[in-house]
Structure formats: structure tokens, C-alpha cells
mmCIF file of C-alpha atoms in Angstrom:
data_model
loop_
_atom_site.group_PDB
_atom_site.id
_atom_site.type_symbol
_atom_site.label_atom_id
_atom_site.label_comp_id
_atom_site.label_asym_id
_atom_site.label_seq_id
_atom_site.Cartn_x
_atom_site.Cartn_y
_atom_site.Cartn_z
ATOM 1 C CA UNK A 15 -12.282 28.399 17.080
ATOM 2 C CA UNK A 16 -10.319 31.516 18.013
ATOM 3 C CA UNK A 17 -8.019 33.346 15.552
ATOM 4 C CA UNK A 18 -4.886 31.412 16.644
ATOM 5 C CA UNK A 19 -6.682 28.081 16.306
ATOM 6 C CA UNK A 20 -7.939 29.025 12.837
ATOM 7 C CA UNK A 21 -4.473 30.087 11.677
ATOM 8 C CA UNK A 22 -2.962 26.866 13.013
ATOM 9 C CA UNK A 23 -5.628 24.814 11.261
ATOM 10 C CA UNK A 24 -4.971 26.614 7.965
ATOM 11 C CA UNK A 25 -1.225 26.096 8.346
ATOM 12 C CA UNK A 26 -1.702 22.360 8.747
ATOM 13 C CA UNK A 27 -3.742 22.111 5.528
ATOM 14 C CA UNK A 28 -1.720 21.382 2.394
ATOM 15 C CA UNK A 29 -3.448 22.496 -0.807
ATOM 16 C CA UNK A 30 -2.838 20.509 -4.007
ATOM 17 C CA UNK A 31 -4.464 19.560 -7.307
ATOM 18 C CA UNK A 32 -5.023 16.172 -8.940
ATOM 19 C CA UNK A 33 -5.546 15.832 -12.685
ATOM 20 C CA UNK A 34 -8.097 13.127 -13.456
ATOM 21 C CA UNK A 35 -9.872 11.998 -16.619
ATOM 22 C CA UNK A 36 -12.833 14.189 -15.686
ATOM 23 C CA UNK A 37 -10.703 17.261 -15.004
ATOM 24 C CA UNK A 38 -8.565 18.881 -12.327
ATOM 25 C CA UNK A 39 -9.685 18.383 -8.730
ATOM 26 C CA UNK A 40 -8.497 20.905 -6.143
ATOM 27 C CA UNK A 41 -8.390 19.601 -2.603
ATOM 28 C CA UNK A 42 -6.292 19.582 0.537
ATOM 29 C CA UNK A 43 -4.929 17.158 3.111
ATOM 30 C CA UNK A 44 -4.486 17.623 6.822
ATOM 31 C CA UNK A 45 -0.896 17.372 7.967
ATOM 32 C CA UNK A 46 -2.154 16.519 11.446
ATOM 33 C CA UNK A 47 -3.157 13.073 10.254
ATOM 34 C CA UNK A 48 -0.870 10.056 10.362
ATOM 35 C CA UNK A 49 1.094 9.137 7.184
ATOM 36 C CA UNK A 50 -1.033 6.023 6.700
ATOM 37 C CA UNK A 51 -4.270 8.031 6.898
ATOM 38 C CA UNK A 52 -2.919 10.546 4.375
ATOM 39 C CA UNK A 53 -1.962 7.748 1.964
ATOM 40 C CA UNK A 54 -5.449 6.289 2.261
ATOM 41 C CA UNK A 55 -7.045 9.700 1.617
ATOM 42 C CA UNK A 56 -4.906 10.324 -1.466
ATOM 43 C CA UNK A 57 -5.646 6.844 -2.803
ATOM 44 C CA UNK A 58 -9.358 7.540 -2.418
ATOM 45 C CA UNK A 59 -9.072 10.897 -4.236
ATOM 46 C CA UNK A 60 -7.196 9.210 -7.099
ATOM 47 C CA UNK A 61 -9.697 6.320 -7.228
ATOM 48 C CA UNK A 62 -6.901 3.900 -6.362
ATOM 49 C CA UNK A 63 -7.470 0.883 -4.126
ATOM 50 C CA UNK A 64 -6.466 1.582 -0.517
ATOM 51 C CA UNK A 65 -2.834 0.755 0.289
ATOM 52 C CA UNK A 66 -2.625 -2.748 1.772
ATOM 53 C CA UNK A 67 -1.138 -3.339 5.189
ATOM 54 C CA UNK A 68 2.243 -5.052 4.774
ATOM 55 C CA UNK A 69 2.871 -8.392 6.468
ATOM 56 C CA UNK A 70 4.549 -8.135 9.845
ATOM 57 C CA UNK A 71 8.282 -8.944 9.784
ATOM 58 C CA UNK A 72 9.413 -11.940 11.774
ATOM 59 C CA UNK A 73 11.076 -10.083 14.605
ATOM 60 C CA UNK A 74 11.457 -11.209 18.188
ATOM 61 C CA UNK A 75 8.845 -10.193 20.736
ATOM 62 C CA UNK A 76 11.266 -8.013 22.657
ATOM 63 C CA UNK A 77 11.794 -5.800 19.604
ATOM 64 C CA UNK A 78 8.215 -4.577 19.894
ATOM 65 C CA UNK A 79 6.311 -3.042 22.724
ATOM 66 C CA UNK A 80 3.829 -5.605 23.964
ATOM 67 C CA UNK A 81 0.644 -4.665 25.711
ATOM 68 C CA UNK A 82 0.579 -7.448 28.284
ATOM 69 C CA UNK A 83 -3.007 -6.564 29.202
ATOM 70 C CA UNK A 84 -4.484 -7.666 25.896
ATOM 71 C CA UNK A 85 -1.405 -9.209 24.251
ATOM 72 C CA UNK A 86 -1.493 -6.869 21.233
ATOM 73 C CA UNK A 87 1.620 -5.554 19.520
ATOM 74 C CA UNK A 88 1.838 -1.758 19.737
ATOM 75 C CA UNK A 89 2.954 -0.985 16.198
ATOM 76 C CA UNK A 90 3.124 2.383 14.435
ATOM 77 C CA UNK A 91 3.861 4.037 11.090
ATOM 78 C CA UNK A 92 7.593 3.980 11.740
ATOM 79 C CA UNK A 93 7.465 0.161 11.813
ATOM 80 C CA UNK A 94 5.545 0.234 8.513
ATOM 81 C CA UNK A 95 8.118 2.391 6.746
ATOM 82 C CA UNK A 96 11.003 0.431 8.245
ATOM 83 C CA UNK A 97 9.445 -2.833 7.027
ATOM 84 C CA UNK A 98 8.889 -1.476 3.512
ATOM 85 C CA UNK A 99 12.501 -0.332 3.384
ATOM 86 C CA UNK A 100 14.356 -3.168 5.109
ATOM 87 C CA UNK A 101 11.879 -6.081 5.215
ATOM 88 C CA UNK A 102 12.470 -8.677 7.913
ATOM 89 C CA UNK A 103 15.834 -7.074 8.657
ATOM 90 C CA UNK A 104 14.199 -3.923 9.997
ATOM 91 C CA UNK A 105 15.917 -2.703 13.093
ATOM 92 C CA UNK A 106 13.842 -1.657 16.081
ATOM 93 C CA UNK A 107 13.490 2.083 16.453
ATOM 94 C CA UNK A 108 12.917 4.179 19.499
ATOM 95 C CA UNK A 109 9.226 4.012 20.291
ATOM 96 C CA UNK A 110 7.190 7.012 19.229
ATOM 97 C CA UNK A 111 3.610 7.970 19.815
ATOM 98 C CA UNK A 112 1.194 5.814 17.853
ATOM 99 C CA UNK A 113 -0.684 8.962 16.847
ATOM 100 C CA UNK A 114 2.354 10.648 15.254
ATOM 101 C CA UNK A 115 1.132 13.037 12.555
ATOM 102 C CA UNK A 116 2.890 13.773 9.274
ATOM 103 C CA UNK A 117 4.685 16.885 10.499
ATOM 104 C CA UNK A 118 6.110 15.062 13.517
ATOM 105 C CA UNK A 119 6.998 12.098 11.315
ATOM 106 C CA UNK A 120 8.910 14.296 8.821
ATOM 107 C CA UNK A 121 10.672 16.121 11.634
ATOM 108 C CA UNK A 122 11.978 12.890 13.169
ATOM 109 C CA UNK A 123 15.764 12.551 13.023
ATOM 110 C CA UNK A 124 15.733 9.480 10.738
ATOM 111 C CA UNK A 125 13.490 11.090 8.122
ATOM 112 C CA UNK A 126 15.336 14.424 8.324
ATOM 113 C CA UNK A 127 18.674 12.681 7.742
ATOM 114 C CA UNK A 128 17.197 10.735 4.818
ATOM 115 C CA UNK A 129 15.831 13.928 3.234
ATOM 116 C CA UNK A 130 19.198 15.646 3.677
ATOM 117 C CA UNK A 131 21.017 12.700 2.085
ATOM 118 C CA UNK A 132 18.647 12.630 -0.892
ATOM 119 C CA UNK A 133 19.078 16.378 -1.395
ATOM 120 C CA UNK A 134 22.867 16.029 -1.404
ATOM 121 C CA UNK A 135 22.629 13.126 -3.866
ATOM 122 C CA UNK A 136 20.502 15.253 -6.216
ATOM 123 C CA UNK A 137 23.058 18.060 -6.026
ATOM 124 C CA UNK A 138 25.882 15.601 -6.790
ATOM 125 C CA UNK A 139 23.973 14.152 -9.757
ATOM 126 C CA UNK A 140 23.231 17.626 -11.186
ATOM 127 C CA UNK A 141 26.872 18.620 -10.742
ATOM 128 C CA UNK A 142 28.127 15.410 -12.374
ATOM 129 C CA UNK A 143 25.763 15.914 -15.334
ATOM 130 C CA UNK A 144 26.965 19.511 -15.762
ATOM 131 C CA UNK A 145 30.638 18.473 -15.772
ATOM 132 C CA UNK A 146 30.050 15.639 -18.274
ATOM 133 C CA UNK A 147 27.967 17.856 -20.550
ATOM 134 C CA UNK A 148 30.647 20.556 -20.576
ATOM 135 C CA UNK A 149 33.415 18.045 -21.311
ATOM 136 C CA UNK A 150 31.691 16.354 -24.240
ATOM 137 C CA UNK A 151 29.696 19.439 -25.300
ATOM 138 C CA UNK A 152 26.439 17.440 -25.398
ATOM 139 C CA UNK A 153 23.374 19.622 -25.816
ATOM 140 C CA UNK A 154 21.808 17.628 -22.955
ATOM 141 C CA UNK A 155 22.110 14.391 -21.001
ATOM 142 C CA UNK A 156 18.971 12.342 -20.345
ATOM 143 C CA UNK A 157 18.940 9.428 -17.913
ATOM 144 C CA UNK A 158 15.286 9.542 -16.892
ATOM 145 C CA UNK A 159 14.502 6.243 -18.640
ATOM 146 C CA UNK A 160 16.679 4.399 -16.131
ATOM 147 C CA UNK A 161 14.609 5.308 -13.105
ATOM 148 C CA UNK A 162 17.786 5.328 -11.045
ATOM 149 C CA UNK A 163 18.412 7.109 -7.780
ATOM 150 C CA UNK A 164 20.402 10.345 -7.850
ATOM 151 C CA UNK A 165 23.331 8.609 -6.133
ATOM 152 C CA UNK A 166 23.524 5.882 -8.808
ATOM 153 C CA UNK A 167 23.144 8.431 -11.600
ATOM 154 C CA UNK A 168 26.011 10.508 -10.184
ATOM 155 C CA UNK A 169 28.305 7.450 -10.202
ATOM 156 C CA UNK A 170 27.375 6.662 -13.818
ATOM 157 C CA UNK A 171 28.083 10.230 -14.938
ATOM 158 C CA UNK A 172 31.379 10.264 -13.058
ATOM 159 C CA UNK A 173 32.382 7.176 -15.072
ATOM 160 C CA UNK A 174 31.647 9.144 -18.231
ATOM 161 C CA UNK A 175 33.803 12.028 -17.018
ATOM 162 C CA UNK A 176 36.651 9.678 -16.082
ATOM 163 C CA UNK A 177 36.472 8.131 -19.571
ATOM 164 C CA UNK A 178 36.960 11.553 -21.157
ATOM 165 C CA UNK A 179 39.864 12.381 -18.836
ATOM 166 C CA UNK A 180 41.696 9.173 -19.752
ATOM 167 C CA UNK A 181 40.820 8.669 -23.426
ATOM 168 C CA UNK A 182 39.839 12.081 -24.837
ATOM 169 C CA UNK A 183 42.773 11.853 -27.312
ATOM 170 C CA UNK A 184 41.084 8.812 -28.913
ATOM 171 C CA UNK A 185 37.875 10.687 -29.684
ATOM 172 C CA UNK A 186 37.509 11.879 -33.279
ATOM 173 C CA UNK A 187 35.777 15.122 -32.372
ATOM 174 C CA UNK A 188 36.311 17.657 -29.626
ATOM 175 C CA UNK A 189 32.642 18.583 -29.454
ATOM 176 C CA UNK A 190 29.573 16.337 -29.622
ATOM 177 C CA UNK A 191 27.256 19.331 -29.984
ATOM 178 C CA UNK A 192 24.392 19.214 -31.019
ATOM 179 C CA UNK A 193 24.042 15.534 -30.029
ATOM 180 C CA UNK A 194 21.933 14.597 -27.049
ATOM 181 C CA UNK A 195 23.195 11.780 -24.818
ATOM 182 C CA UNK A 196 20.631 9.154 -23.832
ATOM 183 C CA UNK A 197 21.484 6.807 -20.966
ATOM 184 C CA UNK A 198 19.174 3.827 -21.233
ATOM 185 C CA UNK A 199 19.199 0.082 -20.645
ATOM 186 C CA UNK A 200 16.947 -0.372 -23.705
ATOM 187 C CA UNK A 201 18.423 -2.101 -26.719
ATOM 188 C CA UNK A 202 18.839 0.267 -29.677
ATOM 189 C CA UNK A 203 19.785 -0.843 -33.162
ATOM 190 C CA UNK A 204 21.536 2.459 -33.718
ATOM 191 C CA UNK A 205 23.782 3.625 -30.905
ATOM 192 C CA UNK A 206 24.477 6.833 -32.829
ATOM 193 C CA UNK A 207 21.379 8.194 -34.546
ATOM 194 C CA UNK A 208 22.279 11.063 -36.859
ATOM 195 C CA UNK A 209 18.661 11.779 -37.768
ATOM 196 C CA UNK A 210 17.462 11.987 -34.175
ATOM 197 C CA UNK A 211 20.676 13.641 -33.028
ATOM 198 C CA UNK A 212 21.112 11.119 -30.229
ATOM 199 C CA UNK A 213 23.942 9.029 -28.843
ATOM 200 C CA UNK A 214 22.661 6.094 -26.777
ATOM 201 C CA UNK A 215 24.798 4.467 -24.111
ATOM 202 C CA UNK A 216 23.872 1.546 -21.900
ATOM 203 C CA UNK A 217 25.041 2.141 -18.296
ATOM 204 C CA UNK A 218 25.678 -1.586 -17.831
ATOM 205 C CA UNK A 219 28.283 -1.529 -20.624
ATOM 206 C CA UNK A 220 31.969 -1.116 -19.848
ATOM 207 C CA UNK A 221 33.770 2.191 -20.308
ATOM 208 C CA UNK A 222 35.638 0.703 -23.285
ATOM 209 C CA UNK A 223 32.315 -0.212 -24.915
ATOM 210 C CA UNK A 224 31.192 3.377 -24.413
ATOM 211 C CA UNK A 225 34.425 4.571 -25.989
ATOM 212 C CA UNK A 226 33.951 2.339 -29.056
ATOM 213 C CA UNK A 227 30.577 4.021 -29.648
ATOM 214 C CA UNK A 228 31.824 7.550 -29.053
ATOM 215 C CA UNK A 229 34.775 6.955 -31.399
ATOM 216 C CA UNK A 230 32.386 6.512 -34.330
ATOM 217 C CA UNK A 231 31.323 10.164 -34.050
ATOM 218 C CA UNK A 232 33.415 12.503 -36.222
ATOM 219 C CA UNK A 233 33.435 16.225 -36.944
ATOM 220 C CA UNK A 234 31.496 15.408 -40.100
ATOM 221 C CA UNK A 235 28.847 13.594 -38.019
ATOM 222 C CA UNK A 236 28.138 16.594 -35.809
ATOM 223 C CA UNK A 237 27.923 18.879 -38.834
ATOM 224 C CA UNK A 238 25.476 16.618 -40.691
#
């Protein structure tokens, strides 16, 4: 290969490390491969079983490109991702090359819009957490146990902020520092744990139920 070909090949190689029981394995993947091939390669490196092919959604024949010579459906990775996301309600997309590599796949308008939306949702969630933490003076807010999307987490935190705006005069302390707020759907015997320094709220509870828990915290509690 010439210099330009070598540089292009190096650019399309993504270096990464995998921590296994036997140690850290340094390897790379080729971004020129299709998303499905990359998933299979990563599964092999992690000693995971290969990802199964999903069942085909029950869509009409006209929603796929049909090769009338051999009668085979010309499917591609976009159909796979659409099926995983929407199931049998997947809408037909504009046909792309069957050999679309990862870079082309990520640069497609649908994926780019999805990435942009997720980035904005993360920014909104971080902003909502910052506002809530400043209002209540929590040392931190942890919602990782929920496994929620950034968009859902932002809505939950905005509820917490709205509760403070409307009922802050009912709270028995102006600062919850140094308590840490835990948002979790787990059942805790103690909603306010003085020893652990945690206040635990269930997102599925009503705002008034949250308030009844927060009202039990006093200036003496935060100084304990």
C-alpha cells in the first residue's frame, strides 16, 4: 500500500482495550466493516456467544426490495436496527447499500439525528440535576440504579425542582447538606438514613409522598 492508503487504513482502525479475567487485552476493530460484523467480532473477543439474528418482522413484500431473480429479500443492517427498535411496526427506510460500513452507518441522517437527540437529553439531565442539587443543597444526586434514559431522568429531576418551588416553606431545613439523594425503585426500610447520610426517594411515588419524606429532615438531622 502507498502512504495515503496506509494512513487511511490506520484512520479506520479503532483501538480499544477489554478487561478480562486473564488480564487486559488490547486490540482494534475496523470501522470499514458492517455493524453486524463488528458486533460479532467484539462478542468473540469478549468470549460471548455471537449475537443472534432477530426474527424478520411481518411486513408486506412491497416494503422490502425483492430480488425477483432468486426471490430473496435484500435486507441490511438498517432493517436489523429498525426491527430491534420498533419490532413489527418498523417503518421502511430508504434503501442503502448492503455493504454499508460503520462510518457510513453512523453518518446516516437517522443515526446522526438520534445521536444529537441523546446528547441534548444528557445535557438536559445534567442541567436538571445541577438545579435540583443547588436548590436542596444535596452533596450529590444519584439515579444510576434506575437505569433510565437521560430524557426520563431529566423529567424526574424537574419534578423535584417543581416540588421545591411550590412547597419549600413546608421543609424543616433550608439545606440538606451533607445528605446524598438516592433515586431508586428499590424498597428501603429507612427513607432517611442518618448513618449513611442518604435520602432515598422512589421516582414512582407522588410529589406529596416525596414531600412527606423530606419533611422529616430537620436542621438537627443534617448536623448529626
